[in-house]
């Protein structure tokens, strides 16, 4: 573009990123590894892991994780920012026996769009009864 005095200039841009879709979350698993668990005896620690988290337009910038009683949105913990980690354990808990707890992941992409997904839950079954089988055989 040129002005009336004949001075010209040009402006360029490195482009813009248009991202109208949130992150894609593959699977949220109960337990500390890539294997989903359905039952656990530990009442003080709850772990979760997740895989196949992506965003093609603006990348994932961080993940947050929370836990709660499955199906009860009123009983969910505060979300904890875990960066780009793919697993997290909550410690020093007082989990209730015979309750199912779900891990909830909230992924955020580069433009601030979020996606939330929960695990299918893990039942807190309590410590095993070690002598039950021998008592039944007596």
Tab-separated table of N, CA, C and O in Angstrom:
chain	number	residue	atom	x	y	z
A	1	UNK	N	0.844	-1.172	0.000
A	1	UNK	CA	0.000	0.000	0.000
A	1	UNK	C	0.886	1.229	0.000
A	1	UNK	O	1.921	1.263	0.658
A	2	UNK	N	0.449	2.233	-0.742
A	2	UNK	CA	1.222	3.476	-0.838
A	2	UNK	C	0.363	4.644	-0.406
A	2	UNK	O	-0.838	4.676	-0.655
A	3	UNK	N	0.988	5.649	0.236
A	3	UNK	CA	0.252	6.836	0.626
A	3	UNK	C	0.378	7.896	-0.458
A	3	UNK	O	1.019	7.691	-1.494
A	4	UNK	N	-0.214	9.085	-0.242
A	4	UNK	CA	-0.202	10.146	-1.239
A	4	UNK	C	1.192	10.701	-1.501
A	4	UNK	O	1.462	11.250	-2.563
A	5	UNK	N	2.105	10.558	-0.552
A	5	UNK	CA	3.470	11.044	-0.725
A	5	UNK	C	4.322	10.035	-1.490
A	5	UNK	O	5.490	10.280	-1.749
A	6	UNK	N	3.748	8.927	-1.848
A	6	UNK	CA	4.471	7.929	-2.616
A	6	UNK	C	5.262	6.936	-1.769
A	6	UNK	O	6.043	6.157	-2.302
A	7	UNK	N	5.074	6.993	-0.502
A	7	UNK	CA	5.775	6.032	0.360
A	7	UNK	C	4.946	4.748	0.436
A	7	UNK	O	3.770	4.773	0.721
A	8	UNK	N	5.621	3.662	0.210
A	8	UNK	CA	4.929	2.370	0.170
A	8	UNK	C	5.458	1.453	1.270
A	8	UNK	O	6.611	1.541	1.666
A	9	UNK	N	4.586	0.594	1.725
A	9	UNK	CA	4.990	-0.410	2.703
A	9	UNK	C	4.127	-1.661	2.500
A	9	UNK	O	3.085	-1.608	1.864
A	10	UNK	N	4.628	-2.750	3.046
A	10	UNK	CA	3.839	-3.985	2.982
A	10	UNK	C	3.859	-4.639	4.356
A	10	UNK	O	4.781	-4.455	5.145
A	11	UNK	N	2.840	-5.381	4.625
A	11	UNK	CA	2.698	-6.065	5.901
A	11	UNK	C	2.398	-7.528	5.616
A	11	UNK	O	1.612	-7.842	4.734
A	12	UNK	N	3.057	-8.397	6.362
A	12	UNK	CA	2.782	-9.832	6.223
A	12	UNK	C	2.448	-10.407	7.595
A	12	UNK	O	2.732	-9.812	8.628
A	13	UNK	N	1.886	-11.558	7.552
A	13	UNK	CA	1.527	-12.261	8.787
A	13	UNK	C	1.938	-13.712	8.641
A	13	UNK	O	2.005	-14.246	7.537
A	14	UNK	N	2.217	-14.336	9.774
A	14	UNK	CA	2.515	-15.767	9.715
A	14	UNK	C	1.239	-16.594	9.765
A	14	UNK	O	1.263	-17.805	9.900
A	15	UNK	N	0.083	-15.948	9.648
A	15	UNK	CA	-1.196	-16.636	9.599
A	15	UNK	C	-1.861	-16.694	10.960
A	15	UNK	O	-1.324	-16.270	11.966
A	16	UNK	N	-3.059	-17.228	10.963
A	16	UNK	CA	-3.800	-17.404	12.197
A	16	UNK	C	-4.205	-18.870	12.301
A	16	UNK	O	-4.285	-19.581	11.301
A	17	UNK	N	-4.428	-19.290	13.496
A	17	UNK	CA	-4.920	-20.643	13.709
A	17	UNK	C	-6.386	-20.562	14.048
A	17	UNK	O	-6.780	-19.882	14.996
A	18	UNK	N	-7.189	-21.213	13.235
A	18	UNK	CA	-8.621	-21.268	13.489
A	18	UNK	C	-8.933	-22.648	14.034
A	18	UNK	O	-8.682	-23.658	13.389
A	19	UNK	N	-9.423	-22.672	15.242
A	19	UNK	CA	-9.730	-23.941	15.881
A	19	UNK	C	-11.100	-23.829	16.526
A	19	UNK	O	-11.274	-23.136	17.517
A	20	UNK	N	-12.072	-24.501	15.954
A	20	UNK	CA	-13.427	-24.440	16.503
A	20	UNK	C	-13.836	-25.744	17.174
A	20	UNK	O	-14.960	-25.879	17.633
A	21	UNK	N	-12.911	-26.700	17.233
A	21	UNK	CA	-13.241	-27.984	17.860
A	21	UNK	C	-12.351	-28.201	19.075
A	21	UNK	O	-11.193	-27.815	19.097
A	22	UNK	N	-12.912	-28.829	20.075
A	22	UNK	CA	-12.158	-29.122	21.284
A	22	UNK	C	-11.259	-30.319	21.100
A	22	UNK	O	-11.259	-30.978	20.058
A	23	UNK	N	-10.480	-30.634	22.118
A	23	UNK	CA	-9.594	-31.786	22.071
A	23	UNK	C	-10.369	-33.099	21.908
A	23	UNK	O	-11.553	-33.178	22.246
A	24	UNK	N	-9.686	-34.089	21.420
A	24	UNK	CA	-10.233	-35.440	21.320
A	24	UNK	C	-9.605	-36.279	22.429
A	24	UNK	O	-8.386	-36.301	22.573
A	25	UNK	N	-10.449	-36.962	23.201
A	25	UNK	CA	-9.965	-37.813	24.285
A	25	UNK	C	-10.283	-39.251	23.919
A	25	UNK	O	-11.440	-39.590	23.665
A	26	UNK	N	-9.249	-40.083	23.914
A	26	UNK	CA	-9.441	-41.486	23.590
A	26	UNK	C	-10.094	-42.234	24.731
A	26	UNK	O	-11.304	-42.412	24.764
A	27	UNK	N	-9.320	-42.640	25.721
A	27	UNK	CA	-9.822	-43.461	26.812
A	27	UNK	C	-9.271	-42.970	28.141
A	27	UNK	O	-8.092	-42.672	28.251
A	28	UNK	N	-10.134	-42.901	29.146
A	28	UNK	CA	-9.717	-42.618	30.520
A	28	UNK	C	-9.864	-43.924	31.292
A	28	UNK	O	-10.928	-44.547	31.287
A	29	UNK	N	-8.779	-44.347	31.923
A	29	UNK	CA	-8.729	-45.641	32.588
A	29	UNK	C	-8.597	-45.484	34.097
A	29	UNK	O	-7.960	-44.543	34.577
A	30	UNK	N	-9.170	-46.429	34.824
A	30	UNK	CA	-8.983	-46.501	36.274
A	30	UNK	C	-7.736	-47.319	36.536
A	30	UNK	O	-7.567	-48.397	35.965
A	31	UNK	N	-6.862	-46.816	37.401
A	31	UNK	CA	-5.628	-47.514	37.718
A	31	UNK	C	-4.421	-46.755	37.211
A	31	UNK	O	-4.537	-45.855	36.378
A	32	UNK	N	-3.235	-47.120	37.684
A	32	UNK	CA	-2.018	-46.355	37.381
A	32	UNK	C	-1.354	-46.697	36.052
A	32	UNK	O	-0.376	-46.075	35.684
A	33	UNK	N	-1.876	-47.676	35.328
A	33	UNK	CA	-1.205	-48.097	34.094
A	33	UNK	C	-2.187	-48.078	32.930
A	33	UNK	O	-3.312	-47.609	33.056
A	34	UNK	N	-1.753	-48.627	31.822
A	34	UNK	CA	-2.583	-48.666	30.613
A	34	UNK	C	-3.622	-49.777	30.653
A	34	UNK	O	-4.295	-50.031	29.664
A	35	UNK	N	-3.776	-50.441	31.797
A	35	UNK	CA	-4.796	-51.473	31.960
A	35	UNK	C	-5.876	-50.944	32.896
A	35	UNK	O	-5.585	-50.479	33.999
A	36	UNK	N	-7.123	-51.030	32.470
A	36	UNK	CA	-8.235	-50.557	33.285
A	36	UNK	C	-8.555	-51.584	34.373
A	36	UNK	O	-8.586	-52.788	34.111
A	37	UNK	N	-8.774	-51.108	35.598
A	37	UNK	CA	-9.168	-52.004	36.676
A	37	UNK	C	-10.621	-51.718	37.056
A	37	UNK	O	-11.111	-50.598	36.894
A	38	UNK	N	-11.312	-52.727	37.546
A	38	UNK	CA	-12.707	-52.583	37.956
A	38	UNK	C	-12.882	-52.579	39.465
A	38	UNK	O	-13.880	-52.076	39.973
A	39	UNK	N	-11.931	-53.199	40.201
A	39	UNK	CA	-11.996	-53.290	41.654
A	39	UNK	C	-10.629	-52.970	42.239
A	39	UNK	O	-9.601	-53.263	41.622
A	40	UNK	N	-10.632	-52.392	43.443
A	40	UNK	CA	-9.386	-52.217	44.182
A	40	UNK	C	-9.681	-52.291	45.663
A	40	UNK	O	-10.784	-51.969	46.112
A	41	UNK	N	-8.664	-52.720	46.427
A	41	UNK	CA	-8.818	-52.830	47.874
A	41	UNK	C	-8.300	-51.596	48.600
A	41	UNK	O	-8.705	-51.329	49.720
A	42	UNK	N	-7.426	-50.824	47.974
A	42	UNK	CA	-6.821	-49.649	48.591
A	42	UNK	C	-7.877	-48.562	48.790
A	42	UNK	O	-8.547	-48.161	47.841
A	43	UNK	N	-8.002	-48.067	50.011
A	43	UNK	CA	-8.982	-47.017	50.301
A	43	UNK	C	-8.342	-45.638	50.467
A	43	UNK	O	-9.034	-44.676	50.782
A	44	UNK	N	-7.022	-45.543	50.249
A	44	UNK	CA	-6.344	-44.252	50.451
A	44	UNK	C	-5.724	-43.671	49.186
A	44	UNK	O	-5.299	-42.524	49.187
A	45	UNK	N	-5.667	-44.434	48.100
A	45	UNK	CA	-5.068	-43.965	46.854
A	45	UNK	C	-5.986	-44.301	45.685
A	45	UNK	O	-6.544	-45.394	45.622
A	46	UNK	N	-6.136	-43.357	44.766
A	46	UNK	CA	-6.932	-43.568	43.566
A	46	UNK	C	-6.139	-43.032	42.385
A	46	UNK	O	-5.728	-41.868	42.387
A	47	UNK	N	-5.908	-43.887	41.399
A	47	UNK	CA	-5.094	-43.511	40.238
A	47	UNK	C	-5.913	-43.581	38.954
A	47	UNK	O	-6.870	-44.348	38.852
A	48	UNK	N	-5.481	-42.813	37.989
A	48	UNK	CA	-6.081	-42.860	36.656
A	48	UNK	C	-5.022	-42.618	35.606
A	48	UNK	O	-3.966	-42.039	35.881
A	49	UNK	N	-5.302	-43.086	34.408
A	49	UNK	CA	-4.423	-42.829	33.270
A	49	UNK	C	-5.300	-42.586	32.048
A	49	UNK	O	-6.495	-42.892	32.054
A	50	UNK	N	-4.712	-42.024	31.021
A	50	UNK	CA	-5.470	-41.704	29.814
A	50	UNK	C	-4.551	-41.822	28.627
A	50	UNK	O	-3.336	-41.709	28.719
A	51	UNK	N	-5.164	-42.068	27.476
A	51	UNK	CA	-4.379	-42.245	26.257
A	51	UNK	C	-5.138	-41.690	25.073
A	51	UNK	O	-6.343	-41.470	25.129
A	52	UNK	N	-4.386	-41.456	24.004
A	52	UNK	CA	-4.944	-40.946	22.747
A	52	UNK	C	-5.644	-39.599	22.914
A	52	UNK	O	-6.757	-39.403	22.452
A	53	UNK	N	-4.973	-38.657	23.572
A	53	UNK	CA	-5.464	-37.299	23.732
A	53	UNK	C	-4.809	-36.461	22.640
A	53	UNK	O	-3.583	-36.455	22.507
A	54	UNK	N	-5.620	-35.749	21.858
A	54	UNK	CA	-5.031	-34.995	20.747
A	54	UNK	C	-5.889	-33.793	20.384
A	54	UNK	O	-7.056	-33.700	20.748
A	55	UNK	N	-5.277	-32.884	19.642
A	55	UNK	CA	-5.979	-31.765	19.031
A	55	UNK	C	-5.190	-31.369	17.795
A	55	UNK	O	-4.073	-30.854	17.902
A	56	UNK	N	-5.739	-31.632	16.636
A	56	UNK	CA	-5.033	-31.433	15.373
A	56	UNK	C	-4.770	-29.961	15.054
A	56	UNK	O	-3.784	-29.633	14.406
A	57	UNK	N	-5.635	-29.069	15.515
A	57	UNK	CA	-5.492	-27.655	15.146
A	57	UNK	C	-4.543	-26.873	16.040
A	57	UNK	O	-3.727	-26.103	15.569
A	58	UNK	N	-4.673	-27.027	17.373
A	58	UNK	CA	-3.883	-26.159	18.254
A	58	UNK	C	-3.182	-26.903	19.389
A	58	UNK	O	-2.711	-26.271	20.325
A	59	UNK	N	-3.124	-28.213	19.320
A	59	UNK	CA	-2.405	-29.037	20.297
A	59	UNK	C	-2.994	-28.940	21.701
A	59	UNK	O	-3.657	-27.978	22.053
A	60	UNK	N	-2.713	-29.948	22.490
A	60	UNK	CA	-3.106	-29.965	23.904
A	60	UNK	C	-2.059	-29.166	24.670
A	60	UNK	O	-0.863	-29.386	24.499
A	61	UNK	N	-2.501	-28.230	25.518
A	61	UNK	CA	-1.549	-27.455	26.308
A	61	UNK	C	-1.468	-27.941	27.755
A	61	UNK	O	-0.439	-27.779	28.393
A	62	UNK	N	-2.557	-28.506	28.280
A	62	UNK	CA	-2.497	-29.123	29.599
A	62	UNK	C	-3.727	-29.994	29.828
A	62	UNK	O	-4.748	-29.847	29.170
A	63	UNK	N	-3.569	-30.907	30.787
A	63	UNK	CA	-4.651	-31.769	31.242
A	63	UNK	C	-4.905	-31.493	32.716
A	63	UNK	O	-3.998	-31.136	33.456
A	64	UNK	N	-6.152	-31.674	33.118
A	64	UNK	CA	-6.525	-31.581	34.521
A	64	UNK	C	-7.283	-32.853	34.877
A	64	UNK	O	-7.990	-33.410	34.037
A	65	UNK	N	-7.148	-33.287	36.111
A	65	UNK	CA	-7.800	-34.516	36.526
A	65	UNK	C	-8.488	-34.312	37.875
A	65	UNK	O	-8.030	-33.534	38.711
A	66	UNK	N	-9.624	-34.983	38.036
A	66	UNK	CA	-10.391	-34.949	39.285
A	66	UNK	C	-10.956	-36.350	39.511
A	66	UNK	O	-10.837	-37.217	38.650
A	67	UNK	N	-11.561	-36.567	40.657
A	67	UNK	CA	-12.215	-37.845	40.915
A	67	UNK	C	-13.488	-37.599	41.707
A	67	UNK	O	-13.667	-36.552	42.324
A	68	UNK	N	-14.372	-38.566	41.672
A	68	UNK	CA	-15.596	-38.476	42.447
A	68	UNK	C	-16.358	-39.776	42.384
A	68	UNK	O	-15.992	-40.701	41.660
A	69	UNK	N	-17.440	-39.836	43.155
A	69	UNK	CA	-18.320	-40.992	43.108
A	69	UNK	C	-18.987	-40.994	41.740
A	69	UNK	O	-19.527	-39.973	41.299
A	70	UNK	N	-18.912	-42.107	41.046
A	70	UNK	CA	-19.463	-42.194	39.683
A	70	UNK	C	-20.951	-41.812	39.681
A	70	UNK	O	-21.717	-42.260	40.529
A	71	UNK	N	-21.318	-40.972	38.730
A	71	UNK	CA	-22.709	-40.573	38.570
A	71	UNK	C	-23.171	-39.472	39.500
A	71	UNK	O	-24.323	-39.060	39.446
A	72	UNK	N	-22.298	-38.955	40.356
A	72	UNK	CA	-22.673	-37.912	41.309
A	72	UNK	C	-21.796	-36.689	41.077
A	72	UNK	O	-20.724	-36.562	41.657
A	73	UNK	N	-22.261	-35.781	40.235
A	73	UNK	CA	-21.454	-34.603	39.891
A	73	UNK	C	-21.253	-33.667	41.075
A	73	UNK	O	-20.354	-32.830	41.064
A	74	UNK	N	-22.062	-33.814	42.119
A	74	UNK	CA	-21.903	-32.977	43.312
A	74	UNK	C	-20.723	-33.437	44.162
A	74	UNK	O	-20.198	-32.670	44.952
A	75	UNK	N	-20.308	-34.687	43.991
A	75	UNK	CA	-19.217	-35.236	44.799
A	75	UNK	C	-17.967	-35.418	43.958
A	75	UNK	O	-17.415	-36.504	43.869
A	76	UNK	N	-17.492	-34.335	43.348
A	76	UNK	CA	-16.269	-34.393	42.551
A	76	UNK	C	-15.217	-33.499	43.211
A	76	UNK	O	-15.547	-32.446	43.755
A	77	UNK	N	-13.978	-33.955	43.177
A	77	UNK	CA	-12.890	-33.174	43.771
A	77	UNK	C	-12.567	-31.969	42.887
A	77	UNK	O	-13.067	-31.844	41.773
A	78	UNK	N	-11.701	-31.120	43.379
A	78	UNK	CA	-11.177	-30.030	42.568
A	78	UNK	C	-10.290	-30.624	41.474
A	78	UNK	O	-9.620	-31.627	41.694
A	79	UNK	N	-10.274	-30.005	40.300
A	79	UNK	CA	-9.374	-30.446	39.239
A	79	UNK	C	-7.946	-30.062	39.593
A	79	UNK	O	-7.692	-28.992	40.146
A	80	UNK	N	-6.998	-30.957	39.274
A	80	UNK	CA	-5.573	-30.743	39.494
A	80	UNK	C	-4.901	-30.679	38.131
A	80	UNK	O	-5.082	-31.575	37.295
A	81	UNK	N	-4.137	-29.601	37.881
A	81	UNK	CA	-3.410	-29.465	36.621
A	81	UNK	C	-2.219	-30.416	36.641
A	81	UNK	O	-1.352	-30.314	37.506
A	82	UNK	N	-2.176	-31.341	35.680
A	82	UNK	CA	-1.098	-32.326	35.609
A	82	UNK	C	-0.248	-32.131	34.355
A	82	UNK	O	0.494	-33.032	33.956
A	83	UNK	N	-0.352	-30.947	33.748
A	83	UNK	CA	0.439	-30.671	32.544
A	83	UNK	C	0.076	-31.630	31.429
A	83	UNK	O	-1.091	-31.836	31.127
A	84	UNK	N	1.080	-32.222	30.828
A	84	UNK	CA	0.855	-33.170	29.743
A	84	UNK	C	1.044	-34.622	30.195
A	84	UNK	O	1.097	-35.530	29.367
A	85	UNK	N	1.140	-34.832	31.517
A	85	UNK	CA	1.263	-36.194	32.035
A	85	UNK	C	0.068	-37.032	31.607
A	85	UNK	O	-1.034	-36.504	31.396
A	86	UNK	N	0.277	-38.344	31.535
A	86	UNK	CA	-0.783	-39.259	31.114
A	86	UNK	C	-1.239	-40.183	32.235
A	86	UNK	O	-1.924	-41.175	31.984
A	87	UNK	N	-0.890	-39.861	33.471
A	87	UNK	CA	-1.371	-40.600	34.630
A	87	UNK	C	-1.216	-39.726	35.866
A	87	UNK	O	-0.406	-38.801	35.897
A	88	UNK	N	-2.026	-40.036	36.876
A	88	UNK	CA	-1.968	-39.271	38.118
A	88	UNK	C	-2.592	-40.100	39.225
A	88	UNK	O	-3.557	-40.834	38.997
A	89	UNK	N	-2.047	-39.990	40.440
A	89	UNK	CA	-2.604	-40.658	41.615
A	89	UNK	C	-2.951	-39.629	42.686
A	89	UNK	O	-2.156	-38.737	42.973
A	90	UNK	N	-4.142	-39.770	43.238
A	90	UNK	CA	-4.553	-38.998	44.404
A	90	UNK	C	-4.194	-39.837	45.632
A	90	UNK	O	-4.481	-41.037	45.667
A	91	UNK	N	-3.600	-39.220	46.634
A	91	UNK	CA	-3.152	-39.935	47.833
A	91	UNK	C	-3.845	-39.377	49.078
A	91	UNK	O	-4.445	-38.303	49.043
A	92	UNK	N	-3.702	-40.095	50.178
A	92	UNK	CA	-4.243	-39.688	51.479
A	92	UNK	C	-5.751	-39.468	51.442
A	92	UNK	O	-6.265	-38.500	52.011
A	93	UNK	N	-6.451	-40.375	50.771
A	93	UNK	CA	-7.900	-40.282	50.647
A	93	UNK	C	-8.576	-41.162	51.695
A	93	UNK	O	-7.935	-41.992	52.335
A	94	UNK	N	-9.859	-40.995	51.839
A	94	UNK	CA	-10.696	-41.871	52.669
A	94	UNK	C	-11.843	-42.359	51.795
A	94	UNK	O	-12.980	-41.892	51.909
A	95	UNK	N	-11.528	-43.287	50.884
A	95	UNK	CA	-12.527	-43.793	49.955
A	95	UNK	C	-13.482	-44.734	50.684
A	95	UNK	O	-13.072	-45.510	51.551
A	96	UNK	N	-14.750	-44.648	50.342
A	96	UNK	CA	-15.779	-45.448	51.011
A	96	UNK	C	-15.892	-46.825	50.365
A	96	UNK	O	-15.902	-46.946	49.136
A	97	UNK	N	-15.999	-47.859	51.211
A	97	UNK	CA	-16.182	-49.215	50.708
A	97	UNK	C	-17.501	-49.332	49.953
A	97	UNK	O	-18.479	-48.662	50.283
A	98	UNK	N	-17.501	-50.181	48.950
A	98	UNK	CA	-18.669	-50.460	48.109
A	98	UNK	C	-19.184	-49.229	47.374
A	98	UNK	O	-20.370	-49.142	47.066
A	99	UNK	N	-18.293	-48.284	47.092
A	99	UNK	CA	-18.606	-47.129	46.247
A	99	UNK	C	-17.726	-47.214	45.001
A	99	UNK	O	-16.563	-47.613	45.091
A	100	UNK	N	-18.272	-46.813	43.873
A	100	UNK	CA	-17.494	-46.761	42.631
A	100	UNK	C	-17.032	-45.320	42.416
A	100	UNK	O	-17.831	-44.380	42.478
A	101	UNK	N	-15.739	-45.164	42.166
A	101	UNK	CA	-15.152	-43.846	41.940
A	101	UNK	C	-14.681	-43.743	40.498
A	101	UNK	O	-14.100	-44.686	39.950
A	102	UNK	N	-14.935	-42.592	39.892
A	102	UNK	CA	-14.528	-42.331	38.507
A	102	UNK	C	-13.434	-41.270	38.474
A	102	UNK	O	-13.458	-40.321	39.260
A	103	UNK	N	-12.517	-41.437	37.549
A	103	UNK	CA	-11.501	-40.433	37.253
A	103	UNK	C	-12.046	-39.576	36.112
A	103	UNK	O	-12.539	-40.105	35.114
A	104	UNK	N	-11.973	-38.255	36.251
A	104	UNK	CA	-12.452	-37.348	35.212
A	104	UNK	C	-11.277	-36.531	34.686
A	104	UNK	O	-10.547	-35.914	35.465
A	105	UNK	N	-11.104	-36.553	33.374
A	105	UNK	CA	-10.035	-35.813	32.705
A	105	UNK	C	-10.636	-34.624	31.970
A	105	UNK	O	-11.671	-34.750	31.316
A	106	UNK	N	-9.980	-33.470	32.095
A	106	UNK	CA	-10.368	-32.279	31.333
A	106	UNK	C	-9.135	-31.819	30.556
A	106	UNK	O	-8.148	-31.393	31.150
A	107	UNK	N	-9.189	-31.946	29.237
A	107	UNK	CA	-8.075	-31.554	28.369
A	107	UNK	C	-8.363	-30.176	27.775
A	107	UNK	O	-9.498	-29.888	27.381
A	108	UNK	N	-7.327	-29.333	27.704
A	108	UNK	CA	-7.466	-27.973	27.173
A	108	UNK	C	-6.497	-27.786	26.012
A	108	UNK	O	-5.321	-28.130	26.126
A	109	UNK	N	-7.009	-27.234	24.898
A	109	UNK	CA	-6.141	-27.007	23.736
A	109	UNK	C	-5.599	-25.581	23.717
A	109	UNK	O	-5.867	-24.785	24.621
A	110	UNK	N	-4.841	-25.257	22.674
A	110	UNK	CA	-4.135	-23.987	22.566
A	110	UNK	C	-5.002	-22.753	22.486
A	110	UNK	O	-4.525	-21.644	22.734
A	111	UNK	N	-6.271	-22.885	22.136
A	111	UNK	CA	-7.164	-21.724	22.103
A	111	UNK	C	-8.141	-21.724	23.281
A	111	UNK	O	-9.062	-20.926	23.321
A	112	UNK	N	-7.929	-22.647	24.233
A	112	UNK	CA	-8.730	-22.662	25.447
A	112	UNK	C	-9.976	-23.533	25.406
A	112	UNK	O	-10.728	-23.569	26.378
A	113	UNK	N	-10.205	-24.242	24.304
A	113	UNK	CA	-11.350	-25.143	24.248
A	113	UNK	C	-11.060	-26.395	25.060
A	113	UNK	O	-9.921	-26.869	25.104
A	114	UNK	N	-12.089	-26.910	25.713
A	114	UNK	CA	-11.897	-28.050	26.611
A	114	UNK	C	-12.821	-29.199	26.245
A	114	UNK	O	-13.890	-28.998	25.669
A	115	UNK	N	-12.378	-30.381	26.615
A	115	UNK	CA	-13.185	-31.591	26.491
A	115	UNK	C	-13.056	-32.347	27.807
A	115	UNK	O	-11.967	-32.417	28.383
A	116	UNK	N	-14.148	-32.913	28.284
A	116	UNK	CA	-14.164	-33.640	29.547
A	116	UNK	C	-14.634	-35.065	29.286
A	116	UNK	O	-15.581	-35.278	28.528
A	117	UNK	N	-13.958	-36.021	29.917
A	117	UNK	CA	-14.364	-37.418	29.817
A	117	UNK	C	-13.999	-38.141	31.104
A	117	UNK	O	-12.963	-37.867	31.703
A	118	UNK	N	-14.850	-39.086	31.496
A	118	UNK	CA	-14.625	-39.847	32.728
A	118	UNK	C	-14.376	-41.317	32.434
A	118	UNK	O	-14.784	-41.834	31.397
A	119	UNK	N	-13.746	-41.966	33.401
A	119	UNK	CA	-13.534	-43.410	33.323
A	119	UNK	C	-14.850	-44.127	33.618
A	119	UNK	O	-15.841	-43.511	33.998
A	120	UNK	N	-14.829	-45.458	33.492
A	120	UNK	CA	-16.031	-46.242	33.799
A	120	UNK	C	-16.139	-46.576	35.282
A	120	UNK	O	-17.140	-47.133	35.712
A	121	UNK	N	-15.132	-46.243	36.067
A	121	UNK	CA	-15.196	-46.387	37.508
A	121	UNK	C	-14.495	-47.612	38.047
A	121	UNK	O	-14.335	-48.619	37.360
A	122	UNK	N	-14.069	-47.499	39.303
A	122	UNK	CA	-13.448	-48.599	40.027
A	122	UNK	C	-14.186	-48.743	41.364
A	122	UNK	O	-14.428	-47.757	42.059
A	123	UNK	N	-14.565	-49.970	41.687
A	123	UNK	CA	-15.280	-50.255	42.937
A	123	UNK	C	-14.267	-50.475	44.055
A	123	UNK	O	-13.309	-51.240	43.893
A	124	UNK	N	-14.485	-49.802	45.179
A	124	UNK	CA	-13.622	-49.987	46.346
A	124	UNK	C	-14.175	-51.180	47.123
A	124	UNK	O	-15.252	-51.106	47.716
A	125	UNK	N	-13.451	-52.285	47.065
A	125	UNK	CA	-13.960	-53.534	47.640
A	125	UNK	C	-13.413	-53.809	49.030
A	125	UNK	O	-13.886	-54.718	49.703
A	126	UNK	N	-12.434	-53.047	49.464
A	126	UNK	CA	-11.881	-53.238	50.799
A	126	UNK	C	-10.846	-54.337	50.829
A	126	UNK	O	-10.602	-55.015	49.840
A	127	UNK	N	-10.232	-54.537	51.984
A	127	UNK	CA	-9.179	-55.553	52.100
A	127	UNK	C	-9.759	-56.946	51.924
A	127	UNK	O	-10.895	-57.205	52.310
A	128	UNK	N	-9.003	-57.853	51.323
A	128	UNK	CA	-9.501	-59.215	51.126
A	128	UNK	C	-9.647	-59.943	52.460
A	128	UNK	O	-8.912	-59.678	53.400
A	129	UNK	N	-10.601	-60.824	52.510
A	129	UNK	CA	-10.793	-61.653	53.700
A	129	UNK	C	-9.884	-62.865	53.559
A	129	UNK	O	-10.170	-63.804	52.835
A	130	UNK	N	-8.761	-62.849	54.239
A	130	UNK	CA	-7.710	-63.838	54.028
A	130	UNK	C	-8.092	-65.237	54.498
A	130	UNK	O	-7.699	-66.221	53.909
A	131	UNK	N	-8.879	-65.362	55.555
A	131	UNK	CA	-9.163	-66.676	56.114
A	131	UNK	C	-10.544	-67.199	55.711
A	131	UNK	O	-10.943	-68.257	56.155
A	132	UNK	N	-11.258	-66.487	54.867
A	132	UNK	CA	-12.606	-66.886	54.501
A	132	UNK	C	-12.635	-68.273	53.863
A	132	UNK	O	-13.443	-69.124	54.227
A	133	UNK	N	-11.743	-68.533	52.930
A	133	UNK	CA	-11.743	-69.816	52.224
A	133	UNK	C	-11.418	-70.966	53.167
A	133	UNK	O	-12.065	-72.017	53.117
A	134	UNK	N	-10.469	-70.766	54.068
A	134	UNK	CA	-10.109	-71.865	54.988
A	134	UNK	C	-11.225	-72.126	55.997
A	134	UNK	O	-11.446	-73.245	56.404
A	135	UNK	N	-11.970	-71.107	56.391
A	135	UNK	CA	-13.079	-71.287	57.308
A	135	UNK	C	-14.219	-72.061	56.646
A	135	UNK	O	-14.882	-72.873	57.293
A	136	UNK	N	-14.439	-71.808	55.362
A	136	UNK	CA	-15.504	-72.501	54.646
A	136	UNK	C	-15.182	-73.980	54.473
A	136	UNK	O	-16.086	-74.809	54.420
A	137	UNK	N	-13.921	-74.329	54.380
A	137	UNK	CA	-13.527	-75.722	54.180
A	137	UNK	C	-13.511	-76.503	55.488
A	137	UNK	O	-13.484	-77.724	55.488
A	138	UNK	N	-13.501	-75.853	56.615
A	138	UNK	CA	-13.420	-76.528	57.935
A	138	UNK	C	-14.721	-77.187	58.314
A	138	UNK	O	-15.767	-76.891	57.961
